[in-house]
Short mmCIF file of C-alpha atoms in Angstrom, two decimals:
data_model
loop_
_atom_site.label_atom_id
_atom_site.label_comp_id
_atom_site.label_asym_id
_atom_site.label_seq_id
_atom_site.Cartn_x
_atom_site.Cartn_y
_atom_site.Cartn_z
CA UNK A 1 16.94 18.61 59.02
CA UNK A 2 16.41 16.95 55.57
CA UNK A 3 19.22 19.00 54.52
CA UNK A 4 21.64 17.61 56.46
CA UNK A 5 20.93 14.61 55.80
CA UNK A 6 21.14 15.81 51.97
CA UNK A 7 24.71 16.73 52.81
CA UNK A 8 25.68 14.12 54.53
CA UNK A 9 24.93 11.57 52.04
CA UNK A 10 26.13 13.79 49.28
CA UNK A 11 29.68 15.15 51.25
CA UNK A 12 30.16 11.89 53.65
CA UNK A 13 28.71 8.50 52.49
CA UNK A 14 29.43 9.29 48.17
CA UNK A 15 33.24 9.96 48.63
CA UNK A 16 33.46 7.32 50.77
CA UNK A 17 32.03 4.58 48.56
CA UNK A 18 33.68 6.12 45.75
CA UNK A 19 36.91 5.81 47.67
CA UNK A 20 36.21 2.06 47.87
CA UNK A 21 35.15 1.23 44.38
CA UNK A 22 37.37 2.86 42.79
CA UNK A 23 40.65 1.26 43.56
CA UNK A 24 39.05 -1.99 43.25
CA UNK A 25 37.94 -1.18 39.60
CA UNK A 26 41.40 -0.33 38.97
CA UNK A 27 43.05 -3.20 40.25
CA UNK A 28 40.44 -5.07 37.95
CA UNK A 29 41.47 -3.38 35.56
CA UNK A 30 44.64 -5.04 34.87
CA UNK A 31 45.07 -9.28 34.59
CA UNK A 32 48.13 -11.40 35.56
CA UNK A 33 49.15 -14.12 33.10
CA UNK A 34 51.43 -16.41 35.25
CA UNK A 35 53.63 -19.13 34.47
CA UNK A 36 56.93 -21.22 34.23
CA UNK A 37 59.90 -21.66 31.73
CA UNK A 38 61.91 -25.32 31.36
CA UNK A 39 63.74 -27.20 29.11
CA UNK A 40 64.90 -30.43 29.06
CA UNK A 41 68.85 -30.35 29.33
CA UNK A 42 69.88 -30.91 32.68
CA UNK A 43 73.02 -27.99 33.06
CA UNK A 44 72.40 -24.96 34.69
CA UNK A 45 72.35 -21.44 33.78
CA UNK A 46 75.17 -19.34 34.46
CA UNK A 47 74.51 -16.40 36.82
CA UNK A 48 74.02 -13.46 34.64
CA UNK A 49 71.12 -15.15 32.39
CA UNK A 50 68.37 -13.14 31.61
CA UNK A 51 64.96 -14.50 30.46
CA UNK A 52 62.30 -12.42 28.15
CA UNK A 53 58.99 -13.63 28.22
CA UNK A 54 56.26 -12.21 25.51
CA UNK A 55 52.68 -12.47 25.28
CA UNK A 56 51.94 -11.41 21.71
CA UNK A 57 49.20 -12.04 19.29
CA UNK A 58 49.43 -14.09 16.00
CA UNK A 59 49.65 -11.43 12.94
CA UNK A 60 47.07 -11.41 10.15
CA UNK A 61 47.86 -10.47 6.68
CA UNK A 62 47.02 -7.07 7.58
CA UNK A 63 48.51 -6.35 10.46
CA UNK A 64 51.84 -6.30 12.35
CA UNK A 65 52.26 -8.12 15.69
CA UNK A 66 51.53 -6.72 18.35
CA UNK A 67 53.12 -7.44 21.89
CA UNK A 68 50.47 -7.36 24.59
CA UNK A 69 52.52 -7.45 27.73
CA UNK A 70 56.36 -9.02 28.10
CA UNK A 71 58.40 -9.60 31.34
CA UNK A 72 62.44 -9.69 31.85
CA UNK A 73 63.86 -11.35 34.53
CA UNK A 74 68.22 -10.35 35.00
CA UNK A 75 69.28 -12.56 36.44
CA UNK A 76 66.89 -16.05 35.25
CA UNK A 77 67.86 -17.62 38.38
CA UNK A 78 67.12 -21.85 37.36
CA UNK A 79 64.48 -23.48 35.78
CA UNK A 80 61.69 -23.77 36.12
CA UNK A 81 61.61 -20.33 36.49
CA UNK A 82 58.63 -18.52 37.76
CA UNK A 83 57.10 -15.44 35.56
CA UNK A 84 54.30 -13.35 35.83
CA UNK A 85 52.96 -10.61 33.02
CA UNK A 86 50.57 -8.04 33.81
CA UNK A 87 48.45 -6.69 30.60
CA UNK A 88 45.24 -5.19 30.31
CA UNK A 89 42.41 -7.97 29.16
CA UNK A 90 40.22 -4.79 27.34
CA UNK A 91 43.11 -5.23 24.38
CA UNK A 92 42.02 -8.88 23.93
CA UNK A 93 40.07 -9.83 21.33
CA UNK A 94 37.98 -12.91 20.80
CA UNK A 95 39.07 -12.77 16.89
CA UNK A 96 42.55 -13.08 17.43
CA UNK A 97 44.90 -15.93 18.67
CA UNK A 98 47.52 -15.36 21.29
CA UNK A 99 50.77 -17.42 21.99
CA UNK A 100 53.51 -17.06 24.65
CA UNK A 101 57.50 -16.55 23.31
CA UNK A 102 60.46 -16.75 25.48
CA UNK A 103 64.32 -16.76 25.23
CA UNK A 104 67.03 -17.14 27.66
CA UNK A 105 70.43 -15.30 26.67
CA UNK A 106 73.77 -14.67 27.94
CA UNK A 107 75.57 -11.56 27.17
CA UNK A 108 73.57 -10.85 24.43
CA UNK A 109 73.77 -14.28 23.19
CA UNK A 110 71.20 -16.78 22.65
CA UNK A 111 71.10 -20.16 24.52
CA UNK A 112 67.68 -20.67 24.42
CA UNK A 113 64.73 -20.35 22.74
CA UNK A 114 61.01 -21.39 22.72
CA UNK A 115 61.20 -23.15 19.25
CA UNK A 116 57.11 -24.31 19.18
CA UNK A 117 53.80 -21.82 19.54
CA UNK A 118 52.58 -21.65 22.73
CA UNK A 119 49.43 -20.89 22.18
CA UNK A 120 47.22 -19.33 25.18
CA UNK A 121 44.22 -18.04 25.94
CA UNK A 122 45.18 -14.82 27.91
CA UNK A 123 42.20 -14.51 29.62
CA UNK A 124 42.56 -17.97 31.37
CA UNK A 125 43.72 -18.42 34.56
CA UNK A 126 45.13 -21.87 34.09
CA UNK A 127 49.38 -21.85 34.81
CA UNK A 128 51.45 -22.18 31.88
CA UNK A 129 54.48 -24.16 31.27
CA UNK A 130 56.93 -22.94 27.98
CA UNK A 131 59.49 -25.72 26.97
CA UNK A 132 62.40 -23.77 25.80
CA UNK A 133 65.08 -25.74 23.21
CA UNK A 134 68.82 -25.18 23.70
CA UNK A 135 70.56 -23.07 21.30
CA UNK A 136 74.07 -23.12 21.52
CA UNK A 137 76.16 -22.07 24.42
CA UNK A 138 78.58 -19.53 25.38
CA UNK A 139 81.66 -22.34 24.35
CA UNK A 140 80.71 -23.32 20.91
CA UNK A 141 82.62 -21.51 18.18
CA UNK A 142 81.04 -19.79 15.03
CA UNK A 143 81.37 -22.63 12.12
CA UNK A 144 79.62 -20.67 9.24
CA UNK A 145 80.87 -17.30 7.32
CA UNK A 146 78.01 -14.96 7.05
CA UNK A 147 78.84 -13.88 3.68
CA UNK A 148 78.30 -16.55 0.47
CA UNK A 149 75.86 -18.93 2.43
CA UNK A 150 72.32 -19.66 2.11
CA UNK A 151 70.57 -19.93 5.37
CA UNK A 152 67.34 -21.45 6.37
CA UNK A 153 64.88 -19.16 7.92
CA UNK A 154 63.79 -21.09 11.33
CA UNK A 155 62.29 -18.51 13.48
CA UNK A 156 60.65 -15.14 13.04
CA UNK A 157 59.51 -12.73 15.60
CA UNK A 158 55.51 -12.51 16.45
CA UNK A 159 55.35 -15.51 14.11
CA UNK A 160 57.83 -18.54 16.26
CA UNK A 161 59.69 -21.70 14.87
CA UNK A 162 58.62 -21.55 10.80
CA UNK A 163 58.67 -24.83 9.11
CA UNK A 164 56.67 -24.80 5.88
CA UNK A 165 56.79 -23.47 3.22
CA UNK A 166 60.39 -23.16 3.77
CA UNK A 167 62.39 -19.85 3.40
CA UNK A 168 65.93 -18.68 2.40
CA UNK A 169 67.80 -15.77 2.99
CA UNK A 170 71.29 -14.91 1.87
CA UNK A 171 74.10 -11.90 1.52
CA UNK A 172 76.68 -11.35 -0.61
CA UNK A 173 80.05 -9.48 -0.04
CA UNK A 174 78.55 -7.07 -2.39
CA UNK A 175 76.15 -6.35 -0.29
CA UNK A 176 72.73 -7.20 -1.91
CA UNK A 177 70.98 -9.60 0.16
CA UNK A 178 67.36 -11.88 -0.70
CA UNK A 179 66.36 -15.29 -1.23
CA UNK A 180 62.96 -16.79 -1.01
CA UNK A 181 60.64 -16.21 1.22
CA UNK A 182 57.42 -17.87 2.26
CA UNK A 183 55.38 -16.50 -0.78
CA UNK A 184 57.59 -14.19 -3.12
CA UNK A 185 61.23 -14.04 -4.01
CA UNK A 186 62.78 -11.04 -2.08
CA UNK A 187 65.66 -8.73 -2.34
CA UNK A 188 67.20 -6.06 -0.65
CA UNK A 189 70.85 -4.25 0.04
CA UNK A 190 72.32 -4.85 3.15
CA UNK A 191 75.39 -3.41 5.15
CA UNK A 192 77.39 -5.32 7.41
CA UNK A 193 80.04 -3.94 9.68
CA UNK A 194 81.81 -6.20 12.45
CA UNK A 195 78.83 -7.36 14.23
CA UNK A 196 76.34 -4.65 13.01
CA UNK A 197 73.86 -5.38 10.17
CA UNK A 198 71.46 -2.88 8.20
CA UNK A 199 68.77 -3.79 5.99
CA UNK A 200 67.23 -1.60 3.74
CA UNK A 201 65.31 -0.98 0.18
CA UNK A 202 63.33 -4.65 0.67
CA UNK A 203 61.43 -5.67 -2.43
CA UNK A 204 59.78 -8.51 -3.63
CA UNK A 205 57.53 -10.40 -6.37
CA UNK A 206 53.83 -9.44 -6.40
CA UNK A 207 52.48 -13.46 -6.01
CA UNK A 208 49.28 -13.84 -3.92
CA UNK A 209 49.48 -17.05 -1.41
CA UNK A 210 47.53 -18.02 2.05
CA UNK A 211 46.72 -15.40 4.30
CA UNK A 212 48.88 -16.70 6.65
CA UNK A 213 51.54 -17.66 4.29
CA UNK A 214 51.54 -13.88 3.71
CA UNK A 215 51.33 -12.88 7.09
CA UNK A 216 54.58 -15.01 7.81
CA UNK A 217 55.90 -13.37 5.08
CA UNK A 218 55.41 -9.51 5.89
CA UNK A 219 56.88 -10.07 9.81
CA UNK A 220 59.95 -11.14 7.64
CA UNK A 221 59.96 -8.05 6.13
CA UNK A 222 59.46 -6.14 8.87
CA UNK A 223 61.67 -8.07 11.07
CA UNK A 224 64.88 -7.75 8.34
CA UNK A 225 64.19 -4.09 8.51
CA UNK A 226 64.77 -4.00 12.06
CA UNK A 227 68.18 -5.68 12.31
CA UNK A 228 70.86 -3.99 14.02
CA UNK A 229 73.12 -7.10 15.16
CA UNK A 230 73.64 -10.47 14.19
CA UNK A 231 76.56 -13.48 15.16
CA UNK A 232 76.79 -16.94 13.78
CA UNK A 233 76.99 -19.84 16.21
CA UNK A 234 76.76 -23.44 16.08
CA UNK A 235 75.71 -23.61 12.35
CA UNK A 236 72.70 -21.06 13.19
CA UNK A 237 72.34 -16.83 12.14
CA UNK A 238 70.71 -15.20 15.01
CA UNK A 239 69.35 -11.39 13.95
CA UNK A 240 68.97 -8.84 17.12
CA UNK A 241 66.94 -5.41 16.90
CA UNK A 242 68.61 -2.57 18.67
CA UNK A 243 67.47 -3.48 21.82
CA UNK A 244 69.31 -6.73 21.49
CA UNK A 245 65.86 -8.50 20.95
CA UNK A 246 66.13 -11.70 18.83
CA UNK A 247 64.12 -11.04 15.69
CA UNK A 248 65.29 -13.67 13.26
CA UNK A 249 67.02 -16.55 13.21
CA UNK A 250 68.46 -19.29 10.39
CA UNK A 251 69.84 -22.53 9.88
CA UNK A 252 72.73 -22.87 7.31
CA UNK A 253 71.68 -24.72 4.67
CA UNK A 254 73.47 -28.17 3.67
#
């Protein structure tokens, strides 16, 4: 008699529980980070608008960016636009400071762009609200050559809008490319074709600054090393990776 019992617990009741607990650890397993994207201009987007949303961390001097979770929404619909991204809090850590990024663009072009951190605490489950800032849009002509023209570095992937110390950037029909960049001077060779751009050999000075002057300074690197695209609109130089990703972009200088 005891043995049946034995087997029922072991056979009938444990699977059973398990069955339970188990999809309810997995579901806990992942965490929702859920939000909105506005901006102020009152036009509205045109129907094939996509929106990219990022939750990423802030890089130290170390270490690369890393994206924790991202959602893209095709088409945006109109703001303010609902988003949701799904990550998994064990990557989290209580060292490191996270911020929200988002862009809207239109084939492949930008219109707009979060253009101040967003900083969050991912693990929160207070609603967020990212103010995006107007770009250009699909009617505005190019008004700068790419070629000859010192540009203003304004945004960089995994780091957002930069603003001091400021940082140049510049090619020449020769090809070699560099300017200043947060720290060190910098140079490299780069290759432009049509609306393809490669950037490669990138060197630089050896000077020591902040830790996070330095950490601005490597995602530059790294981000220059991973163009594949770029067009000039509205006075600006917007970089793309090869997934049509916005990595960099510049204002022309004065």
């Amino acid at each position: 008699m005891l043995g049946r019992i034995a087997e029922f617990f072991i056979f009938g009741v444990m699977p059973l529980v398990v069955g339970i607990l188990v999809p309810e650890l997995s579901v806990a397993a992942e965490k929702t980070l859920k939000g909105e994207v506005t901006y102020r201009e009152r036009i509205a987007l045109p129907p094939n608008a996509v929106l990219f949303v990022q939750l990423a961390n802030v890089p130290q001097a170390d270490a690369p960016a890393a994206v924790i979770g991202e959602r893209k929404m095709a088409p945006a619909g109109q703001v303010p636009i609902k988003f949701e991204i799904s990550f998994d809090p064990q990557v989290i850590r209580p060292d490191m400071t996270y911020l929200l990024q988002a862009r809207i663009t239109v084939d492949d072009r930008l219109l707009f762009i979060s253009d101040m951190r967003h900083h969050v605490d991912p693990l929160s489950d207070a609603p967020q609200t990212i103010m995006l800032k107007m770009v250009t849009s699909s009617e505005q002509p190019a008004s700068a050559p790419v070629f000859g023209q010192s540009w203003l570095i304004e945004y960089i992937d995994g780091i957002g809008v930069i603003a001091e110390p400021q940082a140049t950037f510049r090619i020449s029909e020769a090809g070699k490319a560099g300017g200043n960049g947060p720290c060190n001077v910098y140079f490299a060779i780069a290759k432009v074709d049509g609306s393809t751009i490669a950037i490669n050999d990138i060197g630089s000075t050896f000077k020591a600054c902040a830790p996070e002057i330095m950490a601005e300074e490597k995602a530059l690197f790294e981000a220059l090393a991973k163009a594949a695209t770029y067009h000039v609109d509205a006075g600006k130089l917007v970089i793309a990776d090869k997934d049509g990703r916005v990595i960099l972009r510049f204002n022309a200088a004065s």
